[in-house]
């Protein structure tokens, strides 16, 4: 009797295990059944219900958002050129500002930016930073400070450096377009927009054997408010820029029509 009971229990256990295994295999097959159609996964659960799941390739683009804060970007390094009433050659009135083109430069960078990103490809932002224009004069002259007009004196000194410069706080409004990222994680950028600048100071820096290094500060009749526009094009963190200022470089009547432009390389374009 006991043997029959043991035999029955053994057969029953084996049958139950076999049935459970079969159902487990069936359930696994059912759960693993995946139908892919039009970027969607149709997953059959438990041999009955179909549940739709979106493919990773259909993930939504990042939502629009406000962006900004402290930064150190758009470092512009290049050359400056004076344009005298549409001509790169200076008129006799402004000939005392004749300069060395290869050593007349511009340098600027941004330290703040606040804006709104509408999508991964477009944003608008206001930035703030500093801008210098450094004119390397050819002649041995000294631009005079605290004068009613822009005047100079001829000096009997051979200056090894005679630099006439201005520094501004600039506030550009930029419209930035960019492509999708490449396989290397880089993008093409196209940035343009207007900017307004406020004069900090003007400066004359001279170096000679006779007097050593001499620095003088004044506004030198540079425009107290300057406005213009900038265009940048680049890839990754490197690009090219050009700037043009619409109003005159100086506030003096004699220099009417004398404007400034610059061009060069941008680092940290993002």
Coordinates of C-alpha atoms in Angstrom, one line a residue:
X1 CA 0.0 0.0 0.0
X2 CA 2.7 2.4 1.0
X3 CA 4.6 1.5 -2.3
X4 CA 1.5 2.5 -4.3
X5 CA 1.1 5.7 -2.5
X6 CA 4.8 6.6 -3.0
X7 CA 4.5 5.6 -6.7
X8 CA 1.4 7.7 -7.1
X9 CA 3.1 10.7 -5.4
X10 CA 6.2 10.3 -7.6
X11 CA 4.2 10.1 -10.8
X12 CA 2.0 13.1 -9.8
X13 CA 5.1 15.1 -8.9
X14 CA 6.8 14.4 -12.2
X15 CA 3.6 15.2 -14.1
X16 CA 3.3 18.5 -12.2
X17 CA 6.9 19.4 -12.9
X18 CA 6.5 18.6 -16.6
X19 CA 3.3 20.7 -16.8
X20 CA 4.9 23.6 -15.0
X21 CA 7.9 23.5 -17.2
X22 CA 5.7 23.4 -20.3
X23 CA 3.7 26.4 -19.2
X24 CA 6.9 28.2 -18.3
X25 CA 8.3 27.6 -21.7
X26 CA 5.0 28.7 -23.3
X27 CA 5.0 31.8 -21.1
X28 CA 8.6 32.6 -22.0
X29 CA 7.9 32.2 -25.7
X30 CA 4.8 34.4 -25.3
X31 CA 6.7 37.1 -23.5
X32 CA 9.6 37.0 -25.9
X33 CA 7.3 37.3 -28.9
X34 CA 8.0 40.8 -30.3
X35 CA 6.4 42.3 -33.4
X36 CA 8.1 45.4 -34.8
X37 CA 6.1 47.7 -37.0
X38 CA 6.7 51.3 -38.0
X39 CA 9.1 52.1 -35.2
X40 CA 6.9 50.4 -32.6
X41 CA 7.3 47.2 -30.6
X42 CA 4.1 45.1 -30.2
X43 CA 4.8 42.9 -27.2
X44 CA 2.5 40.0 -26.4
X45 CA 2.3 39.4 -22.6
X46 CA 1.1 36.2 -21.1
X47 CA -0.1 34.9 -24.5
X48 CA -2.9 37.4 -24.6
X49 CA -2.6 41.2 -24.4
X50 CA -0.6 43.3 -26.9
X51 CA 1.3 46.2 -25.4
X52 CA 2.7 48.9 -27.7
X53 CA 6.2 50.3 -26.9
X54 CA 8.0 53.1 -28.8
X55 CA 11.3 52.3 -30.4
X56 CA 14.3 54.3 -29.0
X57 CA 14.7 55.8 -32.5
X58 CA 11.4 57.7 -31.9
X59 CA 12.5 59.5 -28.7
X60 CA 11.4 63.1 -28.6
X61 CA 13.9 65.9 -29.0
X62 CA 14.9 67.7 -25.9
X63 CA 12.3 70.2 -24.7
X64 CA 12.8 73.9 -25.0
X65 CA 14.2 75.6 -22.0
X66 CA 15.9 78.7 -20.5
X67 CA 19.7 78.6 -20.6
X68 CA 22.4 80.9 -19.2
X69 CA 24.8 81.7 -16.5
X70 CA 28.5 82.5 -16.1
X71 CA 30.6 81.4 -19.1
X72 CA 33.8 81.9 -20.9
X73 CA 33.0 81.5 -24.6
X74 CA 33.2 83.1 -28.0
X75 CA 36.8 84.3 -27.6
X76 CA 37.5 86.4 -30.7
X77 CA 41.1 87.0 -31.8
X78 CA 41.7 88.8 -35.1
X79 CA 42.6 91.9 -37.0
X80 CA 41.0 95.3 -37.1
X81 CA 40.6 97.7 -40.1
X82 CA 39.6 101.3 -40.3
X83 CA 37.3 102.3 -43.1
X84 CA 37.3 106.0 -44.0
X85 CA 34.0 106.8 -45.7
X86 CA 33.9 103.4 -47.4
X87 CA 37.6 103.3 -48.3
X88 CA 40.3 101.3 -46.6
X89 CA 42.8 104.1 -47.4
X90 CA 42.7 106.9 -44.9
X91 CA 42.0 110.4 -46.0
X92 CA 44.5 113.2 -45.5
X93 CA 42.5 114.4 -42.4
X94 CA 42.9 111.0 -40.7
X95 CA 46.3 110.1 -42.1
X96 CA 47.9 110.6 -38.7
X97 CA 46.1 107.3 -37.7
X98 CA 48.0 105.3 -40.3
X99 CA 48.6 101.9 -38.8
X100 CA 50.5 98.6 -39.2
X101 CA 47.9 96.2 -40.5
X102 CA 49.6 93.0 -39.3
X103 CA 49.8 94.4 -35.7
X104 CA 46.4 96.2 -35.4
X105 CA 44.2 93.7 -33.7
X106 CA 41.0 92.9 -31.8
X107 CA 40.3 90.7 -28.8
X108 CA 37.0 90.0 -27.1
X109 CA 35.2 87.3 -25.0
X110 CA 31.9 86.8 -23.3
X111 CA 31.5 86.1 -19.5
X112 CA 27.7 85.9 -19.2
X113 CA 24.8 84.7 -21.3
X114 CA 21.0 84.3 -20.8
X115 CA 18.6 83.1 -23.4
X116 CA 16.0 80.5 -24.5
X117 CA 16.6 77.3 -26.4
X118 CA 13.7 76.6 -28.7
X119 CA 15.0 73.3 -29.9
X120 CA 18.3 71.4 -30.2
X121 CA 19.0 73.4 -33.4
X122 CA 18.1 77.0 -32.5
X123 CA 18.4 79.4 -29.5
X124 CA 18.4 83.1 -28.8
X125 CA 20.5 84.6 -26.1
X126 CA 21.9 87.9 -24.8
X127 CA 25.6 87.9 -23.7
X128 CA 27.9 90.2 -22.0
X129 CA 31.7 90.6 -22.2
X130 CA 34.6 92.8 -23.1
X131 CA 36.1 94.0 -26.3
X132 CA 39.4 95.7 -27.2
X133 CA 40.6 97.4 -30.4
X134 CA 44.4 97.8 -30.6
X135 CA 45.7 100.2 -33.3
X136 CA 49.5 100.0 -33.8
X137 CA 50.4 103.5 -35.2
X138 CA 53.2 103.8 -37.8
X139 CA 54.3 107.3 -37.0
X140 CA 56.1 108.7 -34.0
X141 CA 53.2 110.7 -32.7
X142 CA 51.4 111.1 -29.4
X143 CA 47.6 111.3 -29.4
X144 CA 46.8 114.1 -26.9
X145 CA 44.4 113.6 -24.0
X146 CA 42.0 116.2 -22.5
X147 CA 41.6 118.0 -25.8
X148 CA 38.4 119.4 -27.4
X149 CA 39.2 117.5 -30.6
X150 CA 41.3 114.5 -31.6
X151 CA 44.8 116.0 -31.8
X152 CA 48.4 114.8 -31.8
X153 CA 52.0 115.9 -31.6
X154 CA 54.9 114.8 -33.7
X155 CA 57.7 113.5 -31.5
X156 CA 61.4 113.3 -32.0
X157 CA 61.4 109.8 -30.5
X158 CA 61.7 106.4 -32.2
X159 CA 58.9 104.4 -30.6
X160 CA 59.4 100.6 -30.8
X161 CA 55.7 100.4 -29.9
X162 CA 53.1 103.1 -30.3
X163 CA 49.6 101.7 -29.6
X164 CA 46.3 103.5 -29.5
X165 CA 43.5 101.4 -28.1
X166 CA 39.9 101.4 -26.8
X167 CA 38.1 99.0 -24.5
X168 CA 34.4 98.4 -24.3
X169 CA 31.8 96.4 -22.4
X170 CA 29.7 94.7 -25.2
X171 CA 26.2 93.2 -25.0
X172 CA 25.4 91.1 -28.1
X173 CA 22.0 89.6 -29.0
X174 CA 22.8 86.3 -30.8
X175 CA 20.6 84.1 -32.9
X176 CA 22.3 80.7 -33.1
X177 CA 21.5 77.9 -35.6
X178 CA 23.3 74.6 -35.4
X179 CA 23.0 71.2 -37.1
X180 CA 22.5 67.8 -35.5
X181 CA 25.6 66.2 -33.9
X182 CA 27.9 64.2 -36.1
X183 CA 29.2 60.8 -35.1
X184 CA 32.1 62.6 -33.4
X185 CA 29.6 64.6 -31.3
X186 CA 30.3 67.9 -33.1
X187 CA 28.1 70.4 -34.9
X188 CA 28.2 73.2 -37.4
X189 CA 27.2 76.6 -36.0
X190 CA 25.9 79.8 -37.6
X191 CA 25.5 82.7 -35.3
X192 CA 24.6 86.3 -36.1
X193 CA 23.1 89.3 -34.4
X194 CA 23.5 92.9 -33.3
X195 CA 25.4 94.3 -30.4
X196 CA 25.8 97.4 -28.4
X197 CA 29.0 98.5 -26.6
X198 CA 29.8 101.0 -23.8
X199 CA 33.2 102.7 -23.6
X200 CA 35.4 101.9 -20.6
X201 CA 38.5 103.9 -21.6
X202 CA 40.9 104.8 -24.3
X203 CA 44.6 104.2 -23.9
X204 CA 48.0 105.2 -25.4
X205 CA 50.9 102.9 -24.8
X206 CA 54.4 103.8 -26.0
X207 CA 57.8 102.1 -25.6
X208 CA 61.0 103.9 -26.5
X209 CA 64.7 104.0 -25.4
X210 CA 64.3 107.5 -24.2
X211 CA 61.3 107.2 -22.0
X212 CA 60.8 103.5 -21.5
X213 CA 57.2 102.3 -21.2
X214 CA 54.6 105.1 -20.9
X215 CA 50.8 104.7 -20.6
X216 CA 48.2 107.4 -20.7
X217 CA 44.4 107.0 -20.3
X218 CA 41.6 109.2 -21.6
X219 CA 38.4 108.7 -23.6
X220 CA 40.2 110.2 -26.6
X221 CA 36.8 111.0 -28.2
X222 CA 36.0 107.3 -28.9
X223 CA 32.3 106.8 -29.2
X224 CA 30.8 106.4 -25.7
X225 CA 28.2 104.0 -27.2
X226 CA 29.0 101.8 -30.2
X227 CA 26.6 99.6 -32.1
X228 CA 27.2 97.0 -34.8
X229 CA 26.7 93.4 -35.8
X230 CA 28.6 90.1 -35.7
X231 CA 28.5 87.0 -37.9
X232 CA 30.2 83.7 -36.9
X233 CA 30.4 80.3 -38.6
X234 CA 32.2 77.3 -37.2
X235 CA 32.4 73.6 -36.4
X236 CA 32.8 72.2 -33.0
X237 CA 34.5 74.8 -30.8
X238 CA 36.3 76.6 -33.6
X239 CA 35.0 79.2 -36.0
X240 CA 35.5 82.4 -38.0
X241 CA 33.9 85.8 -37.2
X242 CA 33.5 89.2 -38.7
X243 CA 32.3 92.4 -36.9
X244 CA 31.2 95.7 -38.3
X245 CA 30.3 98.8 -36.4
X246 CA 27.7 101.1 -37.9
X247 CA 28.4 104.3 -36.1
X248 CA 31.6 106.3 -36.4
X249 CA 34.6 105.3 -34.4
X250 CA 35.1 108.8 -32.9
X251 CA 32.6 111.4 -31.8
X252 CA 34.6 114.3 -33.4
X253 CA 33.3 116.1 -36.6
X254 CA 36.7 115.8 -38.3
X255 CA 36.6 112.0 -38.1
X256 CA 33.0 111.7 -39.4
X257 CA 32.6 108.6 -41.6
X258 CA 35.6 106.8 -40.0
X259 CA 34.4 103.3 -39.0
X260 CA 35.9 100.1 -37.7
X261 CA 35.5 96.5 -38.7
X262 CA 37.3 93.3 -37.6
X263 CA 37.7 89.6 -38.5
X264 CA 39.4 86.6 -37.2
X265 CA 39.1 83.3 -35.4
X266 CA 36.6 82.4 -32.6
X267 CA 37.4 79.8 -29.9
X268 CA 34.8 78.2 -27.7
X269 CA 31.9 78.6 -30.1
X270 CA 28.9 77.1 -28.3

